[in-house]
Short mmCIF file of C-alpha atoms in Angstrom, two decimals:
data_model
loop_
_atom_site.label_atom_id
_atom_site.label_comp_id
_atom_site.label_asym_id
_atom_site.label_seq_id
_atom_site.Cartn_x
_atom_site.Cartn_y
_atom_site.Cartn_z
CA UNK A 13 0.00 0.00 0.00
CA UNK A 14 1.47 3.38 -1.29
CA UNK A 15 1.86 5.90 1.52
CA UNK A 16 -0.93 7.90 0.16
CA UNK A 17 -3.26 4.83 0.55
CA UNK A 18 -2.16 3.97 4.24
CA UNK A 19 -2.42 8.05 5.38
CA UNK A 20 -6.11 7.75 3.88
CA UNK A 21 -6.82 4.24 5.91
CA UNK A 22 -5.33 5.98 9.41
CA UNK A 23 -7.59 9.42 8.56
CA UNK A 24 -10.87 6.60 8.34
CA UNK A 25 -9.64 5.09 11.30
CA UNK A 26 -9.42 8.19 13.18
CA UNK A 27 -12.58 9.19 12.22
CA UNK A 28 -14.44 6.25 13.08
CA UNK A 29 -12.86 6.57 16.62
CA UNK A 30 -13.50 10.02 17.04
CA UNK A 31 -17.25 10.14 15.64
CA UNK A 32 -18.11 6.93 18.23
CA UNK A 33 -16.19 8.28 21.31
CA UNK A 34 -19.97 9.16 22.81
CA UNK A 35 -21.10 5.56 22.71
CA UNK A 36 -17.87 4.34 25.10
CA UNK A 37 -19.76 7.02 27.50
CA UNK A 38 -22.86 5.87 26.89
CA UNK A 39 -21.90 2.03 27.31
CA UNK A 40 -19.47 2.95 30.59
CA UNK A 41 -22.54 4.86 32.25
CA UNK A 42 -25.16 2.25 31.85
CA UNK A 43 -22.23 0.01 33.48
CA UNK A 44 -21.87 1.50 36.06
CA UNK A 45 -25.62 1.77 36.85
CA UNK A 46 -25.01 -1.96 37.65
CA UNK A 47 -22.07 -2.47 39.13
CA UNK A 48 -20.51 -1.49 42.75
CA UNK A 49 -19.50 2.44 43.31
CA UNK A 50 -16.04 1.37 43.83
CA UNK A 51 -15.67 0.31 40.84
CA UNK A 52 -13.47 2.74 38.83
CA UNK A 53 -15.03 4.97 35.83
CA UNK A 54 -11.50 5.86 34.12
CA UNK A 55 -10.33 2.14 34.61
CA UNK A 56 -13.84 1.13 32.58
CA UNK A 57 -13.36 4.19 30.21
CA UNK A 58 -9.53 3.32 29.17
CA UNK A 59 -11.06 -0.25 28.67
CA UNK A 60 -13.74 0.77 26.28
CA UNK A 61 -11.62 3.43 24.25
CA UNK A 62 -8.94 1.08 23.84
CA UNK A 63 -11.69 -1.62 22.58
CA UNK A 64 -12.79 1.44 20.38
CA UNK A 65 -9.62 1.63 18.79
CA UNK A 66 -9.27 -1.72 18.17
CA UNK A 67 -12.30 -2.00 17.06
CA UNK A 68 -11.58 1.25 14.07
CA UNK A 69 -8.51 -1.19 13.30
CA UNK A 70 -10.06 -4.18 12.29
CA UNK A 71 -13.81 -2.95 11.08
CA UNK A 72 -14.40 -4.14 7.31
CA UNK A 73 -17.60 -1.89 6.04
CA UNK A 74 -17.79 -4.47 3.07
CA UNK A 75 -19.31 -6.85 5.66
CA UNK A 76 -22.57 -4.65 5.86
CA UNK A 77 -22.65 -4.34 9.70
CA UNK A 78 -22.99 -1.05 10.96
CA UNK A 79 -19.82 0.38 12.92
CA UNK A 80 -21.26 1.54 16.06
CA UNK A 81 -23.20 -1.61 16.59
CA UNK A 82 -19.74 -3.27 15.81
CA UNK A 83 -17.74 -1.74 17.78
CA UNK A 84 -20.32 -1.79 20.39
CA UNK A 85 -20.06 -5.50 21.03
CA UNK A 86 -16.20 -4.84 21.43
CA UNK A 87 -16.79 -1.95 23.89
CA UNK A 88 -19.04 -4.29 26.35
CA UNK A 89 -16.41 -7.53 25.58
CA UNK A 90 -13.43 -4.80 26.93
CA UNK A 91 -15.59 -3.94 29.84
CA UNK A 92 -16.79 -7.76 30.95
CA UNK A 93 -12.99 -8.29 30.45
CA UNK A 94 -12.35 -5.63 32.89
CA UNK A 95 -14.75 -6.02 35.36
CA UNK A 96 -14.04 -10.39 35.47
CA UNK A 97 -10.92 -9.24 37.47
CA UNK A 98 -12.52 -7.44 39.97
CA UNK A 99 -13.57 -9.98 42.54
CA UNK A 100 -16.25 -7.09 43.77
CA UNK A 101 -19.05 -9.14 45.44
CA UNK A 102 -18.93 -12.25 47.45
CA UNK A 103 -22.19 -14.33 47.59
CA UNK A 104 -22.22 -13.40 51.50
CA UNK A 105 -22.15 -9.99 50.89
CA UNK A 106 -25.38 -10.50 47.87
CA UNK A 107 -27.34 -12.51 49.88
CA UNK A 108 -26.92 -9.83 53.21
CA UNK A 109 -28.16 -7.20 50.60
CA UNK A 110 -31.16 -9.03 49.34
CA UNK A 111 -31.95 -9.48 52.99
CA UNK A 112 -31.54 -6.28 53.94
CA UNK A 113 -32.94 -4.84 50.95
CA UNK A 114 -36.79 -7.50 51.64
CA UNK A 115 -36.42 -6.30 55.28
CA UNK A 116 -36.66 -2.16 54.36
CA UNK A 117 -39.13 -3.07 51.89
CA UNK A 118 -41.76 -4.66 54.67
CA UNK A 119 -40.94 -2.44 57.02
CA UNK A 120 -41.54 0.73 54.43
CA UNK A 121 -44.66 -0.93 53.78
CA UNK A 122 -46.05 -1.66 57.60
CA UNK A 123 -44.40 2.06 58.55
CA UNK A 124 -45.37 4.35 55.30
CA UNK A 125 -41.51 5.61 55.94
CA UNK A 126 -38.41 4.21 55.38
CA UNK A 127 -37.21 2.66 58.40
CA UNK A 128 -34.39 3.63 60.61
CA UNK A 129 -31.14 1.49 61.22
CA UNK A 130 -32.16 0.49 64.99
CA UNK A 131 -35.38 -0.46 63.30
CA UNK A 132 -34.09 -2.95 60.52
CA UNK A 133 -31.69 -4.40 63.64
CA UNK A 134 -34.73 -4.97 65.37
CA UNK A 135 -36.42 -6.96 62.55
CA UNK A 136 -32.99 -8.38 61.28
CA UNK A 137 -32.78 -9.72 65.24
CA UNK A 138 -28.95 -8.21 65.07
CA UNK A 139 -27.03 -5.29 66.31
CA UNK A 140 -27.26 -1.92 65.24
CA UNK A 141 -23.86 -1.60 64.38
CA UNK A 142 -24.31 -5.21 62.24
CA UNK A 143 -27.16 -3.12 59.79
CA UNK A 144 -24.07 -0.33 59.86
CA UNK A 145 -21.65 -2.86 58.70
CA UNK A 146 -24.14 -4.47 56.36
CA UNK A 147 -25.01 -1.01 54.67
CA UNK A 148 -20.98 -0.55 54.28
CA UNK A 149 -20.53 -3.60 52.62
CA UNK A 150 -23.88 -2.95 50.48
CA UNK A 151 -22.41 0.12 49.43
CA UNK A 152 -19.25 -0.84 48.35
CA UNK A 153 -20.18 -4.05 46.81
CA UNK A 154 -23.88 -4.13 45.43
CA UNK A 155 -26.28 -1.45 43.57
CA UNK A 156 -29.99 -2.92 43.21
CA UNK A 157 -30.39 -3.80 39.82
CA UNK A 158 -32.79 -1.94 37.87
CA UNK A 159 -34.58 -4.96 36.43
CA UNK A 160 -35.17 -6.54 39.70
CA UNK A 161 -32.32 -9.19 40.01
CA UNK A 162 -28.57 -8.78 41.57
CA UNK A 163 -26.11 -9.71 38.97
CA UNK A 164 -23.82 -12.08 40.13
CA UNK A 165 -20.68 -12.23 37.22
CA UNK A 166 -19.59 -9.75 34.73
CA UNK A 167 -21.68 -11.30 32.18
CA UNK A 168 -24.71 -10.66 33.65
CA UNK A 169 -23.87 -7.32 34.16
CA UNK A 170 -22.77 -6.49 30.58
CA UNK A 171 -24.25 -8.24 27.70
CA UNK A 172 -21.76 -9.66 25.14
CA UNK A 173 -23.52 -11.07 22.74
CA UNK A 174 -25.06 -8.60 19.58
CA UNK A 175 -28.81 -7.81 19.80
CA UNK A 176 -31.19 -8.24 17.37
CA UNK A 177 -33.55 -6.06 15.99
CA UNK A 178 -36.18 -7.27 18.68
CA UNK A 179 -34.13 -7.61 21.58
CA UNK A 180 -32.80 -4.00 20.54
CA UNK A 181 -36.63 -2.84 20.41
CA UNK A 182 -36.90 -4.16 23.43
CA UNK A 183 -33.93 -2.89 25.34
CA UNK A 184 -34.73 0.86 23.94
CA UNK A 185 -38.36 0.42 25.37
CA UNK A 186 -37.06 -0.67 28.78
CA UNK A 187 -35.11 2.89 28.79
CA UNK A 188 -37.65 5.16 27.53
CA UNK A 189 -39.62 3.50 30.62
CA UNK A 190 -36.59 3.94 32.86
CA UNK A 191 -36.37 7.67 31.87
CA UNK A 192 -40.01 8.10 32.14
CA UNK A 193 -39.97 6.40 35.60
CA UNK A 194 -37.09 8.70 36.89
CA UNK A 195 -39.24 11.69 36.11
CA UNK A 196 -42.20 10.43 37.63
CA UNK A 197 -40.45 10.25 41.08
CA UNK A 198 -41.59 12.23 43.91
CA UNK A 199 -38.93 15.31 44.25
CA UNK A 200 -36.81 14.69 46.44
CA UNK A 201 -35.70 11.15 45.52
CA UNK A 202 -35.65 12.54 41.64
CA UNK A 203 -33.12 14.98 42.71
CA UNK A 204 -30.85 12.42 44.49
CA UNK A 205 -31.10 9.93 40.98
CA UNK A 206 -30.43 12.91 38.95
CA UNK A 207 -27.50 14.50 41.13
CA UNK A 208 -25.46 11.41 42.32
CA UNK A 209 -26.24 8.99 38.70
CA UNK A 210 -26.37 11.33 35.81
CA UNK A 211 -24.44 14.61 37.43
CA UNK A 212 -22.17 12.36 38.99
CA UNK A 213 -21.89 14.69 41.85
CA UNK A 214 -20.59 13.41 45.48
CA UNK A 215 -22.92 12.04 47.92
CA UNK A 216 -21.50 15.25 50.42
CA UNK A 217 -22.75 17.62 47.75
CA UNK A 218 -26.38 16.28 47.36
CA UNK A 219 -26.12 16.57 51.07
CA UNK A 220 -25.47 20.13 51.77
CA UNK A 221 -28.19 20.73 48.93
CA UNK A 222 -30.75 18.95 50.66
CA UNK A 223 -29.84 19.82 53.92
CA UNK A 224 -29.33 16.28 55.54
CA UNK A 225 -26.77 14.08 56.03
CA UNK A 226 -24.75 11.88 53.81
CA UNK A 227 -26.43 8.95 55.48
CA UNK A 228 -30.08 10.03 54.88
CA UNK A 229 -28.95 10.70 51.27
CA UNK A 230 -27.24 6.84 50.84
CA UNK A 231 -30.93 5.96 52.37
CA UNK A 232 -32.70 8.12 50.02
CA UNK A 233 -30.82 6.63 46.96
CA UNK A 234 -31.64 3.13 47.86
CA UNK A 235 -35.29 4.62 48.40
CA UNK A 236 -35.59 5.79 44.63
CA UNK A 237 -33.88 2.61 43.11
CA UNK A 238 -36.32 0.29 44.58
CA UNK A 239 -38.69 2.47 43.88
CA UNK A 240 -37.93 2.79 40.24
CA UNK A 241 -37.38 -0.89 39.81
CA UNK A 242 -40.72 -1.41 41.00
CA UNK A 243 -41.91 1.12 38.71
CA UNK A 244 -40.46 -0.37 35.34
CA UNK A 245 -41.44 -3.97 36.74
CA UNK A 246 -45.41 -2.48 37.05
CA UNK A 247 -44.94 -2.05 33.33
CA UNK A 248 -42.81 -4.77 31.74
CA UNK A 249 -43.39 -7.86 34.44
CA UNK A 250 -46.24 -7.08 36.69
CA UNK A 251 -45.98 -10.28 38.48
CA UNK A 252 -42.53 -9.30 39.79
CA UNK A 253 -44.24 -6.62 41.55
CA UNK A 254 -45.22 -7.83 45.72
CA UNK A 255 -48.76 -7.31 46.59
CA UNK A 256 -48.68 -4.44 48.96
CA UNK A 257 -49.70 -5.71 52.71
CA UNK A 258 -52.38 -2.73 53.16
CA UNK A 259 -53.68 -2.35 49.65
CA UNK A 260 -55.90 0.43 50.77
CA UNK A 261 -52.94 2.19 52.79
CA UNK A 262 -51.22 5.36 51.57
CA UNK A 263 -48.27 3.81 50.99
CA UNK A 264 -49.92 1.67 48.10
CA UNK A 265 -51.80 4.55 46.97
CA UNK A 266 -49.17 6.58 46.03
CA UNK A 267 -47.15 3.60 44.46
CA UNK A 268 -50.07 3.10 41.91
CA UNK A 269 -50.28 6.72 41.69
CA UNK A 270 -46.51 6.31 40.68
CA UNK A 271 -47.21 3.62 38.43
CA UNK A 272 -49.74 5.17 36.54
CA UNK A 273 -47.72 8.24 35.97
CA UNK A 274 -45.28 6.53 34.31
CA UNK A 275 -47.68 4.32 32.20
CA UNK A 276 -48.98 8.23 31.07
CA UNK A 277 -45.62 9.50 30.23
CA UNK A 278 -45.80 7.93 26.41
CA UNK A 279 -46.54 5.36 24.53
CA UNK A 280 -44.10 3.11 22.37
CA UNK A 281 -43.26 5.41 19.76
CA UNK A 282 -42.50 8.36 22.43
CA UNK A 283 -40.58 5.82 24.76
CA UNK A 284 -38.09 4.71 21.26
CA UNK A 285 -37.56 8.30 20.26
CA UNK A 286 -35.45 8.54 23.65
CA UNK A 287 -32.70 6.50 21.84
CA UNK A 288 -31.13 5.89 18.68
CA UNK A 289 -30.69 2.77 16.42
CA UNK A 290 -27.93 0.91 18.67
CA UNK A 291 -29.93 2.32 22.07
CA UNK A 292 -27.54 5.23 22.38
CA UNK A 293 -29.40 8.14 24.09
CA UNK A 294 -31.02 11.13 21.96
CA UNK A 295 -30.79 14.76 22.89
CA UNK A 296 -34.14 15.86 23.92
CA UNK A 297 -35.46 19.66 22.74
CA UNK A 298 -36.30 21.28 25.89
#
């Protein structure tokens, strides 16, 4: 290849990289969504631009497969690859969250509140300082999964494998429906999902905004993610949803006031136009 010919190849390849840098973002935030808050965003995002590059490398258009759904599959294969060597979550510490996590939910449901720390030790039959140490660990090591389940490997938590026009559909409904159900929450809990997950700002921050303490804010963020898993489950798997324990208390009330709010938000055609082709999100006109 003349030198002409190979400066022409490296300008394409630059291109490619440079046009697609948004979707190692995009891929690296909805990562994180589901993996521990230790877990390092630079470490993810060196991962998926070097996969990126690769990627601009070895992409043959004559194949017919779009670039940014190619190089997409690399992007999540770098970031499984990176996350397999973080041993981040022993099955002690999952199955003390799950606990934990069942235990606020009857207790927010018998209360109308969320309950305090000496409260879950009192239902949990331990210590106060064991729901302390239990909330540390939960913190570091598990964030509730959105869909209702606590991935257990890297696999789970980033899909490998290339989706296909339907499971795409699909996976572009489920976040119009997550967007839609993080603007139906009340407030206060919108505020903490919008500061700490999309603003990225620190928990101290939201704090001093709110006028609480960091702890109330960790409490509140575990508030609004059951909350909004619940709230995408009432639309895409009902039956994943508990029967509330006072169906006529105001606790239930104002979770099918939640529900419906969402359900109201838009229909299918309104929930796709949040995202593009490969599920990347769209800029919104304000």
């Amino acid at each position: 290849m003349s030198i002409q010919g190979t400066t022409a190849v490296s300008r394409d390849i630059d291109t490619l990289v440079r046009e697609h840098l948004p979707l190692v973002g995009h891929i690296v935030r909805e990562t994180l969504m589901r993996v521990p808050s230790h877990v390092n965003r630079d470490d993810l995002t060196s991962a998926g631009l070097a996969a990126l590059a690769a990627a601009a490398h070895s992409f043959d258009p004559e194949r017919g497969t779009p670039f940014g759904r190619f190089a997409a599959v690399r992007i999540r294969g770098a970031l499984v690859d990176e996350l397999r060597g973080l041993d981040w979550a022993s099955r002690s510490v999952r199955s003390r969250a799950r606990q934990l996590d069942t235990v606020r939910q009857e207790l927010s449901g018998a209360l109308g509140r969320t309950p305090t720390n000496r409260e879950l030790a009192g239902a949990l039959g331990v210590a106060e300082e064991e729901v302390d140490s239990i909330e540390e660990d939960v913190q570091r090591a598990v964030v509730l999964s959105l869909q209702g389940f606590a991935p257990g490997t890297a696999e789970d938590m980033v899909q490998e494998q290339t989706a296909g026009p339907e499971e795409m559909l699909l996976h572009r409904e489920r976040l119009g429906y997550l967007t839609h159900a993080v603007e139906a929450l009340p407030e206060r809990l919108r505020l903490v999902v919008t500061r700490y997950f999309l603003e990225e700002r620190p928990m101290a921050e939201i704090a001093a905004e709110l006028g609480v303490t960091e702890s109330r804010v960790s409490q509140l963020r575990a508030e609004a993610l059951v909350l909004l898993r619940d709230g995408m489950n009432s639309q895409l798997a009902p039956e994943m949803v508990e029967a509330p324990q006072r169906p006529d208390g105001c606790v239930a009330k104002r979770r099918a006031a939640y529900y419906a709010e969402i359900s109201a938000k838009g229909d299918l055609r309104s929930r796709l136009a949040l995202t593009d082709a490969i599920g990347a999100p769209v800029a919104r006109v304000a």
